[in-house]
mmCIF file of C-alpha atoms in Angstrom:
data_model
loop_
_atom_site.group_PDB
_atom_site.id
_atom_site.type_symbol
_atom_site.label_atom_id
_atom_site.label_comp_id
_atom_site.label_asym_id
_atom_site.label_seq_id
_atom_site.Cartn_x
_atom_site.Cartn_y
_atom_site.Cartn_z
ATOM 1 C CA UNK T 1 32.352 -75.136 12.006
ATOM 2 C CA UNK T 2 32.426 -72.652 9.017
ATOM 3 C CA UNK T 3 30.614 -69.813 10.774
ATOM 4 C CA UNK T 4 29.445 -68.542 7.230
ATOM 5 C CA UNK T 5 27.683 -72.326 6.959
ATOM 6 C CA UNK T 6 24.097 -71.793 6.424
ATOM 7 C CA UNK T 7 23.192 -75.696 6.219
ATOM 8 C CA UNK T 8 21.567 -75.783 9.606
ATOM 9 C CA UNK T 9 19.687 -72.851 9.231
ATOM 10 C CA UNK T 10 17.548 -74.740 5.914
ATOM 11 C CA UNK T 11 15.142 -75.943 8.009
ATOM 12 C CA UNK T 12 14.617 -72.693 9.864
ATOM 13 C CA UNK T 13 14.180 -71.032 6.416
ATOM 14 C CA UNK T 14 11.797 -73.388 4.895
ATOM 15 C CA UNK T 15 9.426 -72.497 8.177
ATOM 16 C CA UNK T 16 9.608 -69.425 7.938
ATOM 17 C CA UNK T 17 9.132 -68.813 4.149
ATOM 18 C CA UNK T 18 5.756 -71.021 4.547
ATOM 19 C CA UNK T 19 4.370 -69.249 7.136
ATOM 20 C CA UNK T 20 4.925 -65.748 5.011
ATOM 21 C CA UNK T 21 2.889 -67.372 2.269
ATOM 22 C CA UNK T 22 0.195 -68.623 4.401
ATOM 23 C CA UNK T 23 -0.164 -65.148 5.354
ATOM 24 C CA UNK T 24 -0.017 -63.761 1.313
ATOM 25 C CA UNK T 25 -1.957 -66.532 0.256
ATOM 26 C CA UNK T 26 -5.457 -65.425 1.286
ATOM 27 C CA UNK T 27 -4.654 -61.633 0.239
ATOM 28 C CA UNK T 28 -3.711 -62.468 -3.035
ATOM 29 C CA UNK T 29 -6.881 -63.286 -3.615
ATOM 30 C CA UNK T 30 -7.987 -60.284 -2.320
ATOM 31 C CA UNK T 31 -5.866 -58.410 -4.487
ATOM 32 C CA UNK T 32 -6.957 -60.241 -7.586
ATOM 33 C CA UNK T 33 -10.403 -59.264 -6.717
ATOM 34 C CA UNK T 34 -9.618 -55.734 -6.052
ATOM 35 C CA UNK T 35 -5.853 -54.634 -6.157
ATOM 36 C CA UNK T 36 -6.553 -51.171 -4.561
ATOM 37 C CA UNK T 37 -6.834 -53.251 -0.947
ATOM 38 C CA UNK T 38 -4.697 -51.592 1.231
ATOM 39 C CA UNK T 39 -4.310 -54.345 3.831
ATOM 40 C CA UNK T 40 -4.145 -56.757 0.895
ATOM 41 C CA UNK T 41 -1.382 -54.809 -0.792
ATOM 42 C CA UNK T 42 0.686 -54.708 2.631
ATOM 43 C CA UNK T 43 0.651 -58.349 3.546
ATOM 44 C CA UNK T 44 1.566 -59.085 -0.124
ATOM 45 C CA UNK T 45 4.363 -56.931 -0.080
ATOM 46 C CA UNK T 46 5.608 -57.582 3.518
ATOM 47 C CA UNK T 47 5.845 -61.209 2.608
ATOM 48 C CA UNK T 48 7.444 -60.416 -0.671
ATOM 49 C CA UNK T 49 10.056 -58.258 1.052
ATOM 50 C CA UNK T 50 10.899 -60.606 3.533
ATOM 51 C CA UNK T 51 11.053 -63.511 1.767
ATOM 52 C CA UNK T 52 13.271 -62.083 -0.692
ATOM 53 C CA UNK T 53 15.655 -60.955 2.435
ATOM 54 C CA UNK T 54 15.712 -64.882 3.874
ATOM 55 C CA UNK T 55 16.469 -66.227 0.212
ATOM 56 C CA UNK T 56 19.487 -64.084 -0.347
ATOM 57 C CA UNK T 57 20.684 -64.517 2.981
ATOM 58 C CA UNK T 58 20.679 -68.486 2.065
ATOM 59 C CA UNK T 59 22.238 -68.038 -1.286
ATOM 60 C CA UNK T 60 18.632 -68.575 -2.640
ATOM 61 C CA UNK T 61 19.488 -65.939 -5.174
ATOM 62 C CA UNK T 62 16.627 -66.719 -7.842
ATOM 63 C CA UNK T 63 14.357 -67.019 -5.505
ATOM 64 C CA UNK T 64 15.362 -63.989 -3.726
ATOM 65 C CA UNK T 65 15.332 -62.321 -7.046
ATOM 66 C CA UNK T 66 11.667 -63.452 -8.118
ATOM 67 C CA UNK T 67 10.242 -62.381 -4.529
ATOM 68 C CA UNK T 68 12.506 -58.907 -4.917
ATOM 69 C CA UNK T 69 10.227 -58.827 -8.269
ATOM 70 C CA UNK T 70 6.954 -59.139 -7.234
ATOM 71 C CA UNK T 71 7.549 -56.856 -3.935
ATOM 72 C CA UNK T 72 8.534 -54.148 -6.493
ATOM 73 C CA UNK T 73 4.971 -54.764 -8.772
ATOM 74 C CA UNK T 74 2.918 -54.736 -5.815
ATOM 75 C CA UNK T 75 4.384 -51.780 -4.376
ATOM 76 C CA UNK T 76 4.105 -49.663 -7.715
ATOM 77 C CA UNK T 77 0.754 -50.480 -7.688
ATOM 78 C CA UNK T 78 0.093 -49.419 -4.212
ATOM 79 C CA UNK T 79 1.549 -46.347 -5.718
ATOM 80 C CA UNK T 80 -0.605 -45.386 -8.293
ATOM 81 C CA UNK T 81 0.700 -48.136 -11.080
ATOM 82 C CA UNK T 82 -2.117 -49.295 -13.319
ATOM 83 C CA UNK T 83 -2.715 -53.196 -12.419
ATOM 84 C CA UNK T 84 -3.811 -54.815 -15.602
ATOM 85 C CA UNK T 85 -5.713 -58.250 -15.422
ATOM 86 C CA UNK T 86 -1.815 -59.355 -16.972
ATOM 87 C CA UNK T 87 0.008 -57.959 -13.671
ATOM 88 C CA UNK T 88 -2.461 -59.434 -11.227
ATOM 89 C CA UNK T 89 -1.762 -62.671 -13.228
ATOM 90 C CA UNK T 90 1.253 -62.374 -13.022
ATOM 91 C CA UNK T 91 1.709 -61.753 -9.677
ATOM 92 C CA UNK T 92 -0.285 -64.366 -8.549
ATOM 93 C CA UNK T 93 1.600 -66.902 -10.502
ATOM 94 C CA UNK T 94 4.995 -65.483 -9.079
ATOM 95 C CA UNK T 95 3.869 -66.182 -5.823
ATOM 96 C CA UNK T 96 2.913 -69.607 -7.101
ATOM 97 C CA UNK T 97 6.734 -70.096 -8.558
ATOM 98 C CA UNK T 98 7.865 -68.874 -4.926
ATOM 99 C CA UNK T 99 6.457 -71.973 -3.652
ATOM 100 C CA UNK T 100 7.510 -74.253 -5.593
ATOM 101 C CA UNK T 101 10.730 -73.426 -5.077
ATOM 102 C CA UNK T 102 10.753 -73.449 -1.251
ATOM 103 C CA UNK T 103 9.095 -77.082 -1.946
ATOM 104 C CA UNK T 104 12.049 -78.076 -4.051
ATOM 105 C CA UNK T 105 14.851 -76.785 -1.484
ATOM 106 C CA UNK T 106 13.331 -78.524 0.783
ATOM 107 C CA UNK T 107 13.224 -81.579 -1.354
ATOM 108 C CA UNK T 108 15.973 -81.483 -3.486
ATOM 109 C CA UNK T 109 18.388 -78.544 -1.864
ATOM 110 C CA UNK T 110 18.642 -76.492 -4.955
ATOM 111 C CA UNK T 111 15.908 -73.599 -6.300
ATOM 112 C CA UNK T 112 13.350 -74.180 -8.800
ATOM 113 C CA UNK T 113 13.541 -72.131 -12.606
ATOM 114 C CA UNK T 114 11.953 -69.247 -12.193
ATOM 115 C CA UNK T 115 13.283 -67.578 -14.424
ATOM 116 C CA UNK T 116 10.241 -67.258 -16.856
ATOM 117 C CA UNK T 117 8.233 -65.874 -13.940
ATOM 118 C CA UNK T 118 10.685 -63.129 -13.300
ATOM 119 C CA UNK T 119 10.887 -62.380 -16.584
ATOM 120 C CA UNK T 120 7.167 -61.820 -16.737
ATOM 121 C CA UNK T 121 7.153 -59.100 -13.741
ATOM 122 C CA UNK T 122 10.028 -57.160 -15.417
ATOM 123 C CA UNK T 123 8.458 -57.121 -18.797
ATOM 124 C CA UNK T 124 5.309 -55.304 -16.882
ATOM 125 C CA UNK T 125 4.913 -51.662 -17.745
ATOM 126 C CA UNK T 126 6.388 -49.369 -14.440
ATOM 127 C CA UNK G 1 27.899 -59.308 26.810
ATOM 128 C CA UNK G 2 24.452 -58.870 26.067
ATOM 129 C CA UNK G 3 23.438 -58.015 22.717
ATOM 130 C CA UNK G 4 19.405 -56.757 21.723
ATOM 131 C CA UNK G 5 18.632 -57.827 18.551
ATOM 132 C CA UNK G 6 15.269 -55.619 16.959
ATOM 133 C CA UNK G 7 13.961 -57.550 14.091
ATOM 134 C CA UNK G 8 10.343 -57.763 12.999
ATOM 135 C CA UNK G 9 11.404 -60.993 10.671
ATOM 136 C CA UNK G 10 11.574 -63.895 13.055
ATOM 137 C CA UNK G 11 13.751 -65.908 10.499
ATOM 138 C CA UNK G 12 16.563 -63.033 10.803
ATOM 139 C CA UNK G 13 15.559 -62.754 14.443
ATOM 140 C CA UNK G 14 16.169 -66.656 14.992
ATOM 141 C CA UNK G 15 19.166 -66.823 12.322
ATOM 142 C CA UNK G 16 21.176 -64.101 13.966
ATOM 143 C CA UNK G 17 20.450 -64.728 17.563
ATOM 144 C CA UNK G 18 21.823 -68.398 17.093
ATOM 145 C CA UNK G 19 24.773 -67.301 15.616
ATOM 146 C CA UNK G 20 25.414 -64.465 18.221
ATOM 147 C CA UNK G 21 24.744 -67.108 21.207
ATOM 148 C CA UNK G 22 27.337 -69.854 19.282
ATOM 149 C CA UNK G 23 29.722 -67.024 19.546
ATOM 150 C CA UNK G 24 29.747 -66.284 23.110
ATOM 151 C CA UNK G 25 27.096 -63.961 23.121
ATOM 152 C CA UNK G 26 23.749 -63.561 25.447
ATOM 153 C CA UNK G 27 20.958 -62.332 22.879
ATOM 154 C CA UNK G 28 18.015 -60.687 23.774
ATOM 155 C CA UNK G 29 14.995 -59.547 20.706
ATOM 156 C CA UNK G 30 12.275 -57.741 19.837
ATOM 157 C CA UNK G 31 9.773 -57.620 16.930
ATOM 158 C CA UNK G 32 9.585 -54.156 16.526
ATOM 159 C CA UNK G 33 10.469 -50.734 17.575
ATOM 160 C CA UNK G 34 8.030 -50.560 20.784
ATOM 161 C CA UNK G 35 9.037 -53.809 22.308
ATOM 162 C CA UNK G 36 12.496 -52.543 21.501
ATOM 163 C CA UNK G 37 12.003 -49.575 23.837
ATOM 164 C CA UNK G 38 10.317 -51.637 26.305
ATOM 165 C CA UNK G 39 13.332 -54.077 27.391
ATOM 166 C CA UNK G 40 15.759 -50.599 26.862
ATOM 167 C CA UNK G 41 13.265 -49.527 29.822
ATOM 168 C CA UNK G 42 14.340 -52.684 31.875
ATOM 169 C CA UNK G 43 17.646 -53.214 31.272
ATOM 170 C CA UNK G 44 20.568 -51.656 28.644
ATOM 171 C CA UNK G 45 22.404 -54.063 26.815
ATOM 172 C CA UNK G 46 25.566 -53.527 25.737
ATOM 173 C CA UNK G 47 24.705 -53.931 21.824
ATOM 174 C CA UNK G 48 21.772 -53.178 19.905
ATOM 175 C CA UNK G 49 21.173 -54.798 16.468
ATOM 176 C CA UNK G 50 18.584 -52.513 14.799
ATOM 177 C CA UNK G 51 16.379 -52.949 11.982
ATOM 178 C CA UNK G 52 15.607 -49.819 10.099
ATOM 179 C CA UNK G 53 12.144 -51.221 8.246
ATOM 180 C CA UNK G 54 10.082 -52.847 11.147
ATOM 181 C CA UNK G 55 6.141 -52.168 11.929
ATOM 182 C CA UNK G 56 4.524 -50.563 14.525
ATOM 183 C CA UNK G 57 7.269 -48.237 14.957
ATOM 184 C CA UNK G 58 10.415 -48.873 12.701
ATOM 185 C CA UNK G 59 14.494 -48.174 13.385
ATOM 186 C CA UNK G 60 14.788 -44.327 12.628
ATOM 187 C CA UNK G 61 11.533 -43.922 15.090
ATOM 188 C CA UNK G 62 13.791 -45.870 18.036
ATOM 189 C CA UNK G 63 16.389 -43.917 17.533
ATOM 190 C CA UNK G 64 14.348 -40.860 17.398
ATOM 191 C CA UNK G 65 13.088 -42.042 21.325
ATOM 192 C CA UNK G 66 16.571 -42.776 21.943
ATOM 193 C CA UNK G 67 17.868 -39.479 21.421
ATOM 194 C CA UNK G 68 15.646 -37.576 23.250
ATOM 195 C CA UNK G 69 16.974 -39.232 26.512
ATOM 196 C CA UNK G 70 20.422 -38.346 26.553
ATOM 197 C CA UNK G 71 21.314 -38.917 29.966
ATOM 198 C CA UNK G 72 20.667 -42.649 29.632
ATOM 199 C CA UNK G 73 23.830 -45.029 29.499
ATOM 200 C CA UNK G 74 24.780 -45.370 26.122
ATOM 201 C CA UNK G 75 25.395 -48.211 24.286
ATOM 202 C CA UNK G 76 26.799 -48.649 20.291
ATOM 203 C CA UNK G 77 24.143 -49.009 17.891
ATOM 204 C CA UNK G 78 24.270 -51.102 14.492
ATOM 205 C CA UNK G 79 21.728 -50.905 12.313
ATOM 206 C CA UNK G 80 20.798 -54.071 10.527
ATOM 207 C CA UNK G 81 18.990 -53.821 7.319
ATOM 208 C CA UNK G 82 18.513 -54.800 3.579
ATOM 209 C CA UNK G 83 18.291 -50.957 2.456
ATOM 210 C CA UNK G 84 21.619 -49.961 0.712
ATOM 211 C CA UNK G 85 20.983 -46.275 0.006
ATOM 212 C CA UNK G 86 23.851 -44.606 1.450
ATOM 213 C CA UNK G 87 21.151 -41.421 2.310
ATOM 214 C CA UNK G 88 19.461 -44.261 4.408
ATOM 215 C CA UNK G 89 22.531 -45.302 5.823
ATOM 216 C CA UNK G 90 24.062 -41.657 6.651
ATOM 217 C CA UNK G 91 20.063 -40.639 8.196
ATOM 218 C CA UNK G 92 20.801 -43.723 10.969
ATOM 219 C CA UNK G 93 24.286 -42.875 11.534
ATOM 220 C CA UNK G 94 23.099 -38.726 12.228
ATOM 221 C CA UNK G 95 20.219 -39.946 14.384
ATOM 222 C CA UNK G 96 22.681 -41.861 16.737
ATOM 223 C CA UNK G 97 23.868 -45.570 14.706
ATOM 224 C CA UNK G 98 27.438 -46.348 14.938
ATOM 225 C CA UNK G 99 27.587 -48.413 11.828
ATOM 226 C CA UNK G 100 25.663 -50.103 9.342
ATOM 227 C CA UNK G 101 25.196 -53.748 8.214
ATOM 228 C CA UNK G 102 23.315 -55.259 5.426
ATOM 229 C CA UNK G 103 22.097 -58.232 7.305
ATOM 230 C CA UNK G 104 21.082 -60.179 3.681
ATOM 231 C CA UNK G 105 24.694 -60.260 2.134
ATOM 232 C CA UNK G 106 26.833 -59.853 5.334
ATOM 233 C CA UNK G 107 29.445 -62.050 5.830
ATOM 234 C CA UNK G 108 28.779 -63.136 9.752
ATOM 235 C CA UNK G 109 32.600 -62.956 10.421
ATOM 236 C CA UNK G 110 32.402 -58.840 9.658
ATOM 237 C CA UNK G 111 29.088 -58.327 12.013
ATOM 238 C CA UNK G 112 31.686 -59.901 14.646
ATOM 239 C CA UNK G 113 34.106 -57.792 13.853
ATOM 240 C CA UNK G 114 32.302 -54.762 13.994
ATOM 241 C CA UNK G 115 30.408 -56.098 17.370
ATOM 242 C CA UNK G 116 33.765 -56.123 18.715
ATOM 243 C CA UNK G 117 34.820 -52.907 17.525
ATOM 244 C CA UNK G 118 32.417 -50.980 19.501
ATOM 245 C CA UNK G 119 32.246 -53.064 22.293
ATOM 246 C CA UNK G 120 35.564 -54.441 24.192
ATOM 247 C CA UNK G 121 35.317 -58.004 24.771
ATOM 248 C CA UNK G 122 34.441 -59.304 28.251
ATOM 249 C CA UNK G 123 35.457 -62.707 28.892
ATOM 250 C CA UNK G 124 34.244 -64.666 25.854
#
């Protein structure tokens, strides 16, 4: 076997991903509320970061890229960034594209677009 | 040979260790950087796989501990990371890392390769 296959390891990914987001899920909310919440910003951007890491590693590369996106926003904003009702938005619906498109690998092998979410995060002001 | 893999992401942690065991390899891990120092207090593998960015205590903080025990046996430390900043990458290799891999767009043949640089094979 092709020790650079990463079929096998699908399922293992899919897991893994899902139990990231069941962590952000509950802090995003959090965040929308109030987007200064430490603990919220840290799970957010934990699961960002390591979702992003498992995505590339599986030639997820969009998906990679989108959760590489939102890891940055979140993190600027931990740093002082302004988070506009737009950004929180935004964020929140990036996580939602993340989802999807761990639903359709699973389903259908291949990543959702998310293209137009991604966009949206780099169009935020820095 | 026995390899400890320090990981806090149990996806790379899982990923990795299968590959390492297919290989030949016995694979021990650790979440973080103080369960890391806790199986180096039982037994020394022969390997380490380190993660720079972990919680609790994180890569540069184990090799901090590490270093400050210098008669200890020795073994080659990689770290094993998705930073790229080559002032990351030189910090590790002054604190005690041998080498660096970027465990996100590594090609599994090279970790190997670089395994079995540091360490001579022993009957795999």
């Amino acid at each position: 076997m092709d020790p650079n296959d990463l079929s096998s390891y699908k399922t293992l990914f899919i897991k893994t991903a899902r139990e990231f987001l069941e962590l952000v899920e509950p802090q995003l909310e959090a965040f929308a509320q109030n987007s200064s919440d430490k603990n919220a910003q840290e799970t957010i951007i934990r699961g960002a970061h390591s979702i992003k890491g498992q995505a590339r590693l599986m030639g997820y590369q969009n998906t990679g890229e989108l959760a590489e996106r939102l890891e940055h926003t979140v993190r600027a904003i931990s740093e002082g960034a302004v988070a506009s009702p737009e950004i929180i938005t935004s964020v929140t619906q990036g996580f939602a594209a993340l989802k999807t498109s761990i639903n359709t690998i699973e389903k259908e092998d291949k990543e959702a677009d998310v293209t137009t979410q991604i966009k949206k995060l780099e169009e935020q002001p820095k | 040979m026995k390899i400890l893999m320090v990981d806090d992401d149990p996806f790379f942690r899982k990923f990795y260790a299968s590959k390492l065991t297919a290989e030949g390899y016995e694979v021990e891990t650790a979440a973080n950087g103080k369960e890391a120092l806790e199986h180096l207090a039982k037994s020394k593998p022969d390997a380490m796989l380190l993660d720079l960015i972990m919680p609790e205590m994180d890569g540069f903080e184990v090799l901090t501990a590490l270093s400050k025990n210098p008669g200890e046996k020795k073994f080659p430390i990689i770290v094993f990371s998705t930073l790229s900043q080559p002032q990351d990458i030189e910090r590790a290799k002054q604190m005690g890392a041998l080498d660096f891999v970027n465990k996100v767009s590594l090609n599994f043949t090279i970790l190997v390769q670089k395994i079995r640089q540091y360490v001579p094979q022993q009957n795999l």
